[in-house]
XYZ file of C-alpha atoms in Angstrom:
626
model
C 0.000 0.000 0.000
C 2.558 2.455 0.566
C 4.418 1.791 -3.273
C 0.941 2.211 -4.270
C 0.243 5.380 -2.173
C 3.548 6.831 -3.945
C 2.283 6.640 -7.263
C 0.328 9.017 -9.546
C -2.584 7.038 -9.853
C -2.989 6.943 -6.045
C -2.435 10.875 -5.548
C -5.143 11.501 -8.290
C -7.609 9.101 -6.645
C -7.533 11.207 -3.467
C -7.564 14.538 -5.318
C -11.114 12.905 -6.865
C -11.630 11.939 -3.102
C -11.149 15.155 -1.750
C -13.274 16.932 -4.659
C -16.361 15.205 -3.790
C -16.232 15.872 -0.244
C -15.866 19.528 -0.860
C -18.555 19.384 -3.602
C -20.867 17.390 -1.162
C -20.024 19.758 1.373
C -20.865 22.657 -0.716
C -23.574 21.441 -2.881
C -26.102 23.989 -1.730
C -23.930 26.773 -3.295
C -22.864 25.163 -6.086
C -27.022 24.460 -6.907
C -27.226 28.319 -6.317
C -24.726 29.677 -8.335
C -26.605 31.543 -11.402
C -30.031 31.435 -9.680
C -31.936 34.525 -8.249
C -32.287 33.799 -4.254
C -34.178 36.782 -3.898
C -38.259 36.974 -3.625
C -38.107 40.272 -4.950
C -35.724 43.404 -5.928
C -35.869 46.925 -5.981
C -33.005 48.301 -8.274
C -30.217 46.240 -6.312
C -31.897 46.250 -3.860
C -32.800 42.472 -2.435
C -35.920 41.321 -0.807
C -34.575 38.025 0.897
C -37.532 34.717 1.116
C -35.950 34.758 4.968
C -37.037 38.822 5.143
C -40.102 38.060 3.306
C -41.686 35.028 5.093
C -40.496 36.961 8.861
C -42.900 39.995 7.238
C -45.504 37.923 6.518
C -45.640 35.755 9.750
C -46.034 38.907 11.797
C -49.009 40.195 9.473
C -50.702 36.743 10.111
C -50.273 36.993 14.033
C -51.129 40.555 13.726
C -54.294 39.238 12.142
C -54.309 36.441 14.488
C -54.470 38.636 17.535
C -57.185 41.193 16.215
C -59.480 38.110 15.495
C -58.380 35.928 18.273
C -57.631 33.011 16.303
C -60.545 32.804 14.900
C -59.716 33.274 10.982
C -59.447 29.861 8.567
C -55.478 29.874 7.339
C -56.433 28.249 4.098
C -54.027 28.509 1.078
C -55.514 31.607 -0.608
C -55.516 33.665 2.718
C -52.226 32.795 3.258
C -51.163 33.929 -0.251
C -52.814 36.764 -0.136
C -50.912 38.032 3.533
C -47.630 37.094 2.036
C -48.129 39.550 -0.955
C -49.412 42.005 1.042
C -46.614 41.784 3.196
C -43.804 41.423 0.163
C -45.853 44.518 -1.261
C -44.642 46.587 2.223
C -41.340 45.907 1.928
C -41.294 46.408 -1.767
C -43.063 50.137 -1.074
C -40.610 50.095 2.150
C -37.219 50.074 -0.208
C -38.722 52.225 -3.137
C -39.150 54.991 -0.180
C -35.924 54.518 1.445
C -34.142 55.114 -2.225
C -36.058 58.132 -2.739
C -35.027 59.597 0.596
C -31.704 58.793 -0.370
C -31.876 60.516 -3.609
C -33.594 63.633 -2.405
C -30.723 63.856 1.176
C -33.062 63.066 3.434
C -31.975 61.732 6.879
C -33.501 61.706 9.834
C -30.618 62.410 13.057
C -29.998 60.201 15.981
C -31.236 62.915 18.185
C -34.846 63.434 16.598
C -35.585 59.523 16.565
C -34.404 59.927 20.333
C -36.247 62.419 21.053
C -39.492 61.054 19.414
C -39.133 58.195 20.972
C -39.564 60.252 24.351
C -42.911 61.358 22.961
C -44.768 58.893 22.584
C -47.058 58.623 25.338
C -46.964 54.732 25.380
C -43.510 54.500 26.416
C -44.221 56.741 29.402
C -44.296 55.116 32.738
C -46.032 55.752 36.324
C -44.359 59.134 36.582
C -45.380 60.459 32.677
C -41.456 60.198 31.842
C -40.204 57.480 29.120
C -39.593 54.093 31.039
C -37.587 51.647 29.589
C -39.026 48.983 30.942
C -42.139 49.934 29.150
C -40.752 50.385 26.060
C -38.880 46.662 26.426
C -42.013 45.254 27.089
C -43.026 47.031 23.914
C -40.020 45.339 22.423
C -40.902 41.502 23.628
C -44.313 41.547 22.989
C -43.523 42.522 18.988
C -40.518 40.156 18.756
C -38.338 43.334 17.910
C -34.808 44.180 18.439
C -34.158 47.478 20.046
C -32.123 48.243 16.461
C -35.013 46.883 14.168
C -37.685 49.370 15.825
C -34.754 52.547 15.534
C -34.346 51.223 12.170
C -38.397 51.615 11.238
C -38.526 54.384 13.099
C -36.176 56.428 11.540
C -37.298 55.290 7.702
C -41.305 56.171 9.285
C -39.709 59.514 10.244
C -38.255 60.175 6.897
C -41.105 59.130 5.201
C -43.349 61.431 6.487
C -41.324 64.379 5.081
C -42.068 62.696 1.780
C -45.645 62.261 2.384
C -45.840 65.716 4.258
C -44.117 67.601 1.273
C -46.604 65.847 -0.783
C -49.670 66.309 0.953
C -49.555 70.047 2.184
C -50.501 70.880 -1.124
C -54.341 69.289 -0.838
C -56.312 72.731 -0.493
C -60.063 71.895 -1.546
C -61.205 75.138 -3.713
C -64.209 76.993 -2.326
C -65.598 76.458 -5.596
C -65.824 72.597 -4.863
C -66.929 72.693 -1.335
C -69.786 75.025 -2.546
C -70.720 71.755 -5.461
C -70.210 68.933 -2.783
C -72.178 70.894 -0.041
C -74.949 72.182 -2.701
C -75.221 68.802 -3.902
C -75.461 66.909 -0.225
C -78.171 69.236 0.848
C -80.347 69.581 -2.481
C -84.052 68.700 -1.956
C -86.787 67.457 -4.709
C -90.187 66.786 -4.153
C -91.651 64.102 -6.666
C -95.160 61.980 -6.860
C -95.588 58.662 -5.415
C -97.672 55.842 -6.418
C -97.500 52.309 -4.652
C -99.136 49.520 -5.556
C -98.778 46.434 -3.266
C -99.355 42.956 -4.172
C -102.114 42.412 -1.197
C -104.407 45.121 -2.656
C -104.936 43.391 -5.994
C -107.972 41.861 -6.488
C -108.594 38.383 -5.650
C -107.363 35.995 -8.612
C -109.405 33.140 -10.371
C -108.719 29.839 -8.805
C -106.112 27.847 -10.900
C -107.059 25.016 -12.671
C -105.243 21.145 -11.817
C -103.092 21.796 -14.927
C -101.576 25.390 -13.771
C -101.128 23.753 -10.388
C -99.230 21.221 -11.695
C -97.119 23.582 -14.042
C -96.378 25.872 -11.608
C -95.702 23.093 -9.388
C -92.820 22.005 -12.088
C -91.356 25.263 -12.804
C -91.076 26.324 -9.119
C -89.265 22.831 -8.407
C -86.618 24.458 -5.970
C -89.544 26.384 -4.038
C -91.589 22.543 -3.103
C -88.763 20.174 -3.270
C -86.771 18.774 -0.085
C -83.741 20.174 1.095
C -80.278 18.312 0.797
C -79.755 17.041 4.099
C -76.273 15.399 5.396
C -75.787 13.448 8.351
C -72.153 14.779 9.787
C -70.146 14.600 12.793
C -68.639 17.887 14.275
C -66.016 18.451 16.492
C -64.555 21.947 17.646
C -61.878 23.348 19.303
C -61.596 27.717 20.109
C -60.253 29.804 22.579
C -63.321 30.533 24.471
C -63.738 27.163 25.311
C -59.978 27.219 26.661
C -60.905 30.237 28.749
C -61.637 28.423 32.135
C -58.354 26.942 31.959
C -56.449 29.997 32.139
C -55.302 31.818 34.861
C -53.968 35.390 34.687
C -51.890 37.138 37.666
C -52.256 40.462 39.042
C -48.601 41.280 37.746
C -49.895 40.230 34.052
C -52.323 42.753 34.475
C -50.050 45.565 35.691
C -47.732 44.800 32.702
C -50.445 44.932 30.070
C -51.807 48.117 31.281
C -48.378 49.501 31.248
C -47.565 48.102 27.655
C -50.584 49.232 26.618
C -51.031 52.303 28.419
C -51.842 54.904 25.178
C -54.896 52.887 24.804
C -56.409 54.131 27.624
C -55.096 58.074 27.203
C -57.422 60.476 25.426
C -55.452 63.462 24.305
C -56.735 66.674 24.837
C -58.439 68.320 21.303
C -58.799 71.522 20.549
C -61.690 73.010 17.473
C -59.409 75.294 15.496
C -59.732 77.482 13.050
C -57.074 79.395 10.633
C -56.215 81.825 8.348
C -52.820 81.425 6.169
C -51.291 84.939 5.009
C -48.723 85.187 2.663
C -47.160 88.015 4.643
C -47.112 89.119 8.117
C -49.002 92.710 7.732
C -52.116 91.272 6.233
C -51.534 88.224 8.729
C -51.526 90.960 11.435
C -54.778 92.654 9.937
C -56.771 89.243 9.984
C -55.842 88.801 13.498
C -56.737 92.286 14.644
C -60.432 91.869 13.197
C -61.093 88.255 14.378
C -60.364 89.680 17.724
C -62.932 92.391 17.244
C -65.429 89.219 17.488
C -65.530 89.358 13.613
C -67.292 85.654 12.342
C -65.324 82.909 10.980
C -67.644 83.477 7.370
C -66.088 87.217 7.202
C -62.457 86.067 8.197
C -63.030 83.761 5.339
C -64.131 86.176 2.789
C -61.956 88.654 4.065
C -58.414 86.318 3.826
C -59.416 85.699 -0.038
C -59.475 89.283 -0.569
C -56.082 89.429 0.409
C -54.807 86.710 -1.256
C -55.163 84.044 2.006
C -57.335 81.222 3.157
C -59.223 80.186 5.781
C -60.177 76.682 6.846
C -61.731 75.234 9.671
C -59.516 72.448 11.079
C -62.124 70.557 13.259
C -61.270 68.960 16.992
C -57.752 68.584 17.064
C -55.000 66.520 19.088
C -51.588 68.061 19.123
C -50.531 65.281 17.132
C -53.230 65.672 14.214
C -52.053 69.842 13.704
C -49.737 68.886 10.790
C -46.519 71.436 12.451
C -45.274 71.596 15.789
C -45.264 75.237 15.730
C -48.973 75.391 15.259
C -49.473 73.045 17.919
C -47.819 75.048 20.075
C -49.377 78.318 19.600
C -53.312 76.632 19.169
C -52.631 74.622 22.781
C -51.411 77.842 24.411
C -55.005 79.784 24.062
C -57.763 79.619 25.651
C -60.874 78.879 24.079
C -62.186 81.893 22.316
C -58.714 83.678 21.945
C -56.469 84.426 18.652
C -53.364 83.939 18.460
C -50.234 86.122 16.936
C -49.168 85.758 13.409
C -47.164 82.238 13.516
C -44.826 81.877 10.666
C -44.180 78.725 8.992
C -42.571 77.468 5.842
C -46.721 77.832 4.100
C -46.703 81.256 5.168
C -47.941 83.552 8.426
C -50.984 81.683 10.328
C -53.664 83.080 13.050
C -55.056 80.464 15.103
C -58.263 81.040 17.109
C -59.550 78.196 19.294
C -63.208 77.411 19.777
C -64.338 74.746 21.843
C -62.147 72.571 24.014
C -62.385 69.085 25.133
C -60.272 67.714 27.916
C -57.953 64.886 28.303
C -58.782 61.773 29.831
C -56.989 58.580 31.157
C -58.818 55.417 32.280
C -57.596 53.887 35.249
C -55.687 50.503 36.335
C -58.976 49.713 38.248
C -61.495 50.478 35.046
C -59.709 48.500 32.971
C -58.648 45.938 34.782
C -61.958 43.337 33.995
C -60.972 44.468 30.253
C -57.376 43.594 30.783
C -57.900 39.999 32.367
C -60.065 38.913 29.424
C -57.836 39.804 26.847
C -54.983 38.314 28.639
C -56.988 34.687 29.015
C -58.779 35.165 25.301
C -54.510 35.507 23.908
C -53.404 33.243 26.151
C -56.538 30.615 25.323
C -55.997 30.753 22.032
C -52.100 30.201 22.143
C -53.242 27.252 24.394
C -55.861 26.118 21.590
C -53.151 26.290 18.541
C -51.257 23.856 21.201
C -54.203 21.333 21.340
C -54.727 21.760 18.109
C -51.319 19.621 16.935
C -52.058 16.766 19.741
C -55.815 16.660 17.903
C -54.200 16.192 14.534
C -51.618 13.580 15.668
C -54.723 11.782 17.767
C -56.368 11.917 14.136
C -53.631 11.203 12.159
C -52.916 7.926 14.208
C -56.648 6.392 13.446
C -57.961 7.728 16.349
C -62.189 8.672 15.594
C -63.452 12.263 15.849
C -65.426 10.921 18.375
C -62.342 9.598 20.269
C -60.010 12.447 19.561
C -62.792 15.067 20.938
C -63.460 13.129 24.442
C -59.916 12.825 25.085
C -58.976 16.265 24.458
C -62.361 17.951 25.619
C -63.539 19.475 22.141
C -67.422 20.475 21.822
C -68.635 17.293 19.702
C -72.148 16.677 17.826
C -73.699 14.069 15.546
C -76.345 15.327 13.798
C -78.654 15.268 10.109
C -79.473 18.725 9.224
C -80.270 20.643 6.247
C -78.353 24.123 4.856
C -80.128 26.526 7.493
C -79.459 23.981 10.293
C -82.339 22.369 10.675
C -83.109 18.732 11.191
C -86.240 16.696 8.973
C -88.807 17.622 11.860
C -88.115 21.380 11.304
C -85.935 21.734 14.636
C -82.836 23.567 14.828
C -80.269 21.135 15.981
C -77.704 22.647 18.605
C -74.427 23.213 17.265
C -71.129 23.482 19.818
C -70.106 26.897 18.325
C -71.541 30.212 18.888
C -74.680 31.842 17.183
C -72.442 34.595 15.905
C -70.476 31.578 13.684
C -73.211 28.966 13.027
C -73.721 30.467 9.326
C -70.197 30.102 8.151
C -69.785 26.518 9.745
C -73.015 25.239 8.327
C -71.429 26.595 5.201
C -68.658 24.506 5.658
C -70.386 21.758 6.557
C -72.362 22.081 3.075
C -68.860 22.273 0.908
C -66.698 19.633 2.808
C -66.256 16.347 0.566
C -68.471 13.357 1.526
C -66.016 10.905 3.287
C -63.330 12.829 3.166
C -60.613 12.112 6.458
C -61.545 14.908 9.377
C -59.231 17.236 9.865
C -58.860 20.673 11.665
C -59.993 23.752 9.731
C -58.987 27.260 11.079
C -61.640 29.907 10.453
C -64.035 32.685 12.425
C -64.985 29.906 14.504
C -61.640 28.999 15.394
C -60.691 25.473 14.905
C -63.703 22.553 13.439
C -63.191 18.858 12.281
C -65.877 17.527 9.899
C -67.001 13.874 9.067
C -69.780 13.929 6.427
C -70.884 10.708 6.459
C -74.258 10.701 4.115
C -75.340 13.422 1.358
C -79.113 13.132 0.733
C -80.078 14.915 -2.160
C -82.854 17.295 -2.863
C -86.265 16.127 -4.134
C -89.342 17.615 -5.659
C -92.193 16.749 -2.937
C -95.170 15.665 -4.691
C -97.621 17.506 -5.649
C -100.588 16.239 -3.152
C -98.260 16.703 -0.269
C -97.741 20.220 -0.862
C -100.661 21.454 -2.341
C -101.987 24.255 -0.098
C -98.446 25.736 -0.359
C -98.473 25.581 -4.342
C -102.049 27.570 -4.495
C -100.668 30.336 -2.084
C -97.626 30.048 -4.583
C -99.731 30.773 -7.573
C -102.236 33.308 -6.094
C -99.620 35.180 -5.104
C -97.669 35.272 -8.329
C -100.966 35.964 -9.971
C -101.212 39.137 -7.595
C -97.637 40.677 -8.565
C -98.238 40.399 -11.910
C -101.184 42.458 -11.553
C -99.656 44.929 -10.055
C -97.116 44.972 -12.013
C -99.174 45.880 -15.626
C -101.064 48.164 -13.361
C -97.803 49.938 -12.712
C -96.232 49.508 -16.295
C -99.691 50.988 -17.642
C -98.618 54.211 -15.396
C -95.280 54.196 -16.558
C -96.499 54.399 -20.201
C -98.399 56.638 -19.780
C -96.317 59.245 -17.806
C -94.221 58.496 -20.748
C -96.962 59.569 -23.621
C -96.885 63.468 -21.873
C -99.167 62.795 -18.955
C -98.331 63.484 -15.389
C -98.444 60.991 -13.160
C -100.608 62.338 -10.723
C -103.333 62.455 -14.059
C -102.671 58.878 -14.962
C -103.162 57.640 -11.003
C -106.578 59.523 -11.190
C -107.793 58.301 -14.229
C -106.823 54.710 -13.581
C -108.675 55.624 -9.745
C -105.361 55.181 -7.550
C -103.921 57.308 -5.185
C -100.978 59.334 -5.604
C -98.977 61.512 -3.007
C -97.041 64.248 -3.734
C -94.048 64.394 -1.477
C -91.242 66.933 -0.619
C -89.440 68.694 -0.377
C -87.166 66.056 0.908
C -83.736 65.573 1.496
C -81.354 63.224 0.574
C -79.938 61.474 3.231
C -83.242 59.094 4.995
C -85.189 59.267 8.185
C -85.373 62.553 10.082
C -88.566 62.956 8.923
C -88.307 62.535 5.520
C -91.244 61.108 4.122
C -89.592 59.244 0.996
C -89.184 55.610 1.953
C -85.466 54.991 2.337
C -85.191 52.705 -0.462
C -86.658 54.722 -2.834
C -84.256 57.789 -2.500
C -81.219 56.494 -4.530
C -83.395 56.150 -7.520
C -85.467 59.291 -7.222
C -82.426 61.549 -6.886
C -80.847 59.732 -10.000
C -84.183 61.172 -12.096
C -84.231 64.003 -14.432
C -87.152 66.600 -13.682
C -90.432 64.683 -14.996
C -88.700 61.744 -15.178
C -90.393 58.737 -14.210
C -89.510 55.469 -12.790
C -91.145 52.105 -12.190
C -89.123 50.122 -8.525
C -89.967 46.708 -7.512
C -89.877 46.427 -3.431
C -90.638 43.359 -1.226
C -93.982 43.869 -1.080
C -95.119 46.115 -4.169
C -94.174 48.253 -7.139
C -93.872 51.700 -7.072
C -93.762 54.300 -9.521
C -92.285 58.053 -9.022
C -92.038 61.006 -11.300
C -89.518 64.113 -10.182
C -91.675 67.126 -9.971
C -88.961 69.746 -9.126
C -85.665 70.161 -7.505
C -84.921 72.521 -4.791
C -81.623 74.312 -4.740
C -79.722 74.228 -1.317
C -79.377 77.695 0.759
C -75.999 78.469 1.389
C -75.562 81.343 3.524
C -75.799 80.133 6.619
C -73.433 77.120 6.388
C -70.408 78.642 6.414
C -69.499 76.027 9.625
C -70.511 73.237 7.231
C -68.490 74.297 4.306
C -65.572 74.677 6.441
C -65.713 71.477 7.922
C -66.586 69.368 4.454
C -63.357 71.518 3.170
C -61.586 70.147 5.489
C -62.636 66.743 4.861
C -62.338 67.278 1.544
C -58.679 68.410 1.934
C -58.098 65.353 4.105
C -59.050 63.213 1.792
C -57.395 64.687 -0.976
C -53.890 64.540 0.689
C -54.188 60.698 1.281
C -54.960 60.111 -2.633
C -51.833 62.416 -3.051
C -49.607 60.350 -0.843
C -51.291 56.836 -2.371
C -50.720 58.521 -6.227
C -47.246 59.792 -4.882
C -45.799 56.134 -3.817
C -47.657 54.389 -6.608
C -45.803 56.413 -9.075
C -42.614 56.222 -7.042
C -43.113 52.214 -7.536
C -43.406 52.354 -11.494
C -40.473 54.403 -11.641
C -38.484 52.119 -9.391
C -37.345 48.865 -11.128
C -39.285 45.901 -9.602
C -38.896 42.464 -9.897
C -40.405 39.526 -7.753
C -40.017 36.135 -8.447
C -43.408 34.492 -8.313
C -41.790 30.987 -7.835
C -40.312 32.518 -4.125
C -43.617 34.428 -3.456
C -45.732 30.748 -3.675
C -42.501 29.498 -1.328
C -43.023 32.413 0.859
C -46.848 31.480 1.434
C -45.864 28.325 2.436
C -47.393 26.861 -1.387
C-alpha cells in the first residue's frame, strides 16, 4: 500500500476523493450559483424569502391577535398576507431610495427624542420608562435596532408624504358643489301599488297547479340534508383553563397604556397669510369678534385662506409650531401671526375638550379577558397539533374530541341547520359563527378524512358521512303551499301591468298624478325632501337612490318586497348656502383630508413604477408556504 500510495494514480484518486467531499459539502452553493435567491428586488436592492416570510408571519399573528384566532389559514388567505406583506417591503425600499436621492436623513437625536414622545412608552411618573418600552419590544418580537431602524425610515417618510400632501387645499368652488349637492331637496309623486291590494285571482285550474308546481321545483322540493359529525376546538372554550396574575395585568396596562389616554383636542380654526401685515390685519379683526364666514371672505381678498380644522389633538395639527401656539389659548382667543414654511398663520380656538386617562382599576376586567382570550388561544393552537396527531394515528373524531375535551355533535341537518322535523339542531359553536360553519359543513367532501380547519370559529373537524339529495315533494303533499304560490304570483303580476300601464303613460306626456286619477289610484305628492333618509323625511329609504338619479319629470317604475312603485320628479330645490359657512368649512376640510391621502397613495404608486421591480413568483408561492 505504501508503493501504491507513492504513485500518480494513487495521488489523483484522493484529489477525486477530496473533490467530492468539498462538492458534497458545498452542494447547496454550487445548486445556487446563477439562480436569483431573492423573492423580490428593488433596483439592487434584495428582498430576501428569509425577510419576506419573517414579514408575513407577523401580518398573520397581527391578524391572528385582532381576530383571536378565529380566521381559517387556508391557502388563498395565506397567499394573499404574504403579498401584502412582500408589497410593504417592496413600497418600504422604493421609499428609502427616494429619501436617499432627495438627502433626506432623519438624526440620531430626533428619533431619540421622538421616541420620548410617545405617550406609550411613558411610565407611572409620565417620563419614558424603559421597561415599558422593552415590554413594547418583547411583545412585537423586535430588536431594540429593528424598531430605531423603522422608526427612523417612518420619520423620513413622512417628510415625503408631508411635502406631498400640504398641497391638498379643496377650492371653495368645490366645497360650494359637494355641499350644494349633499343638501339639495326634490319633491316628486308617489304611487305604490302592493301585491295584497290586488284583487282576488281566479282559482287555478289542476293543470296550472301542476305547471307551476314544475317550474317552481326548488320552491316545493326537499332540502339536501347530510348526516355529519362535528367536532370543535376555540379559545373561548380554553378560557376556564387559564389563569392570569395580578402582575400580568399591571404589565399589560403599562404596555398598553396609550390605549387608555385620550389626548386633549382643541376646534381650530385658521387663516394662512402670505405676509405678516395682512396676517396681522386678519388677526386684529377676528379679535374684534368678527365671524369665521367674514375672516373667510376677508383672507381671499387678500390673497389668504381660511379653513376650519375641526377637533384637534396636538398630534393631528400637521406642524409643531402650530401646535404650540393653538394649545397655548384659551378657548375663544387668537393667536399672533405664527410663521411657517406655508406662510404667516392666526389660530383662534373654539371649543375645548379635555384629556382623559382610564384607570388601572377600570380596565382591569378588560385587561384579564384579553390576557386569558390571547393566552386561550395560544393554548388552543397547542391542542390543536395533539388533535391532529390523535387523528392522524386512526384515532375517531369521536375519540379524539373526548380525550382532548372538544365540543362534539352528531347530527342530520339541512343548509339553514335544521333537522327533517323542522328543529334547529344545537351546534357546539356560537350563534355569531353557526352560518359560516353550516357553510362549511355544506362544501366539505363526503367521506373525506376529518381534519382541523382554522376559520371565524376557530378550529372545526368535519365527518360527512351521508349526502341526501334534494327532491321535488309531490304535488298532493304540498298542495296548499303551491295555491298560495300561484295566487300570489298571480297578484304581482297584476300589479305589475297596473304599474307599467302608469309608466307608459307618464311616458306619452301625462303626469303621473293624471294617470293615477284616471286609472282611480292614489298618488302623493311628497317633498321637499332631502337626501340622506329618516329625520322625517317622508320618501321611503329605499326609494331615494333612484329618485335623486331622475331628471325633472322623469319617471320610474321600482320593484320592493312587497309592491311596485312608480315616481315622477316634480322639481328640484336648490340648497341655501348662507348660513353654512361652519358646514363648508368642515366638508373643506374633509375634503382636503381626503385629498392629501390620494396624493400620498398617487405619490408612492408612481414612485413604484419608476423604481425597477422584480419579484419572483416561484419565491412568493414558497413564501406562502405553497
Amino acid at each position: 500500500m505504501r508503493r501504491l500510495a507513492g504513485t500518480w494514480f494513487a495521488k489523483l484518486l484522493f484529489v477525486l476523493l477530496i473533490l467530492s467531499f468539498a462538492v458534497w459539502g458545498i452542494e447547496d452553493m454550487l445548486r445556487n450559483i446563477g439562480r436569483d435567491t431573492a423573492v423580490a428586488r428593488v433596483g439592487d436592492d434584495a428582498i430576501e424569502v428569509e425577510e419576506a416570510q419573517e414579514a408575513a408571519r407577523r401580518e398573520l399573528q397581527r391578524i391572528q391577535r385582532q381576530l383571536q384566532g378565529r380566521m381559517e389559514l387556508d391557502a388563498r388567505i395565506r397567499r394573499a398576507v404574504a403579498e401584502q406583506a412582500l408589497e410593504g417591503l417592496v413600497l418600504d425600499r422604493v421609499l428609502r431610495q427616494e429619501q436617499a436621492r432627495m438627502g433626506i436623513s432623519v438624526p440620531d437625536d430626533v428619533v431619540r427624542d421622538y421616541i420620548f414622545q410617545i405617550p406609550g412608552f411613558a411610565g407611572l411618573d409620565g417620563r419614558f420608562s424603559r421597561e415599558v418600552f422593552n415590554n413594547f419590544l418583547r411583545s412585537n418580537e423586535m430588536t431594540e435596532a429593528r424598531f430605531l431602524d423603522l422608526l427612523r425610515t417612518d420619520l423620513g417618510r413622512q417628510q415625503l408624504a408631508g411635502a406631498v400632501r400640504a398641497g391638498a387645499v379643496a377650492p371653495e368652488a368645490l366645497g360650494l358643489r359637494m355641499l350644494a349637492w349633499a343638501l339639495e331637496r326634490r319633491t316628486a309623486t308617489l304611487v305604490e301599488l302592493p301585491f295584497a291590494e290586488a284583487p282576488e285571482p281566479e282559482a287555478p285550474t289542476e293543470a296550472q297547479l301542476a305547471r307551476y308546481h314544475e317550474n317552481n321545483a326548488r320552491q316545493f322540493s326537499t332540502p339536501e340534508y347530510r348526516d355529519v359529525a362535528l367536532a370543535t376546538l376555540n379559545a373561548a372554550r380554553l378560557m376556564g383553563e387559564v389563569q392570569v396574575s395580578e402582575r400580568d395585568i399591571e404589565d399589560a396596562y403599562a404596555a398598553n397604556r396609550a390605549r387608555y389616554e385620550t389626548p386633549e383636542k382643541r376646534e381650530v380654526f385658521q387663516a394662512v397669510m402670505q405676509d405678516e401685515a395682512a396676517a396681522q390685519a386678519i388677526a386684529t379683526a377676528w379679535r374684534q369678534a368678527a365671524d369665521f364666514a367674514a375672516i373667510e371672505q376677508a383672507a381671499q381678498a387678500a390673497g389668504g385662506m381660511a379653513t376650519a380644522l375641526g377637533l384637534s389633538s396636538r398630534a393631528d395639527l400637521p406642524l409643531p409650531a402650530l401646535a404650540d401656539a393653538a394649545f397655548a389659548l384659551t378657548p375663544g382667543d387668537v393667536s399672533a401671526p405664527v410663521r411657517t414654511p406655508f406662510g404667516w398663520h392666526v389660530l383662534r380656538v373654539g371649543s375645548v375638550e379635555a384629556s382623559a386617562e382610564r384607570s388601572l382599576d377600570e380596565v382591569r376586567d378588560e385587561l384579564r379577558a384579553e390576557i386569558q382570550a390571547e393566552r386561550a388561544a395560544d393554548l388552543a393552537f397547542e391542542r390543536v397539533n395533539r388533535v391532529e396527531d390523535a387523528l392522524a394515528g386512526g384515532a375517531s373524531l369521536a375519540e379524539a374530541a373526548r380525550r382532548y375535551g372538544l365540543g362534539y355533535v352528531e347530527a342530520r341537518l339541512d343548509a339553514t341547520g335544521r333537522a327533517p322535523d323542522g328543529a334547529e339542531v344545537a351546534l357546539p359553536v356560537a350563534p355569531t359563527v353557526r352560518a359560516p360553519v353550516l357553510r362549511a359543513i355544506f362544501t366539505a367532501e363526503r367521506g373525506a378524512p376529518p381534519r382541523l380547519q382554522e376559520g371565524e370559529w376557530g378550529f372545526i373537524a368535519l365527518d360527512v358521512r351521508e349526502i341526501t339529495p334534494p327532491a321535488l315533494r309531490p304535488l298532493d303533499t304540498v298542495r296548499e303551499q303551491v295555491v298560495a304560490g300561484f295566487l300570489a304570483a298571480a297578484r304581482r303580476r297584476w300589479q305589475e301591468e297596473r304599474a307599467a300601464t302608469l309608466l307608459a303613460a307618464t311616458r306619452a306626456g301625462q303626469t303621473l298624478a293624471a294617470a293615477a286619477e284616471a286609472a282611480d289610484i292614489k298618488a302623493e305628492e311628497l317633498g321637499p325632501f332631502p337626501r340622506e333618509p329618516g329625520g322625517g323625511n317622508p320618501m321611503p329609504r329605499d326609494l331615494l337612490a333612484p329618485v335623486f338619479e331622475l331628471a325633472p319629470n322623469a319617471t320610474t317604475m321600482i320593484e320592493r318586497a312587497q309592491s311596485f312603485a312608480v315616481m315622477q320628479l316634480l322639481s328640484v330645490t336648490p340648497a341655501d348656502l348662507s348660513g353654512e359657512a361652519a358646514q363648508l368649512g368642515a366638508l373643506r376640510s374633509e375634503t382636503a383630508q381626503a385629498m392629501a391621502e390620494d396624493f400620498e397613495t398617487q405619490y408612492q404608486a408612481a414612485l413604484r413604477a419608476r423604481a425597477n421591480v422584480r419579484i419572483n413568483p416561484r419565491l412568493v408561492d414558497q413564501m406562502a408556504g405553497n
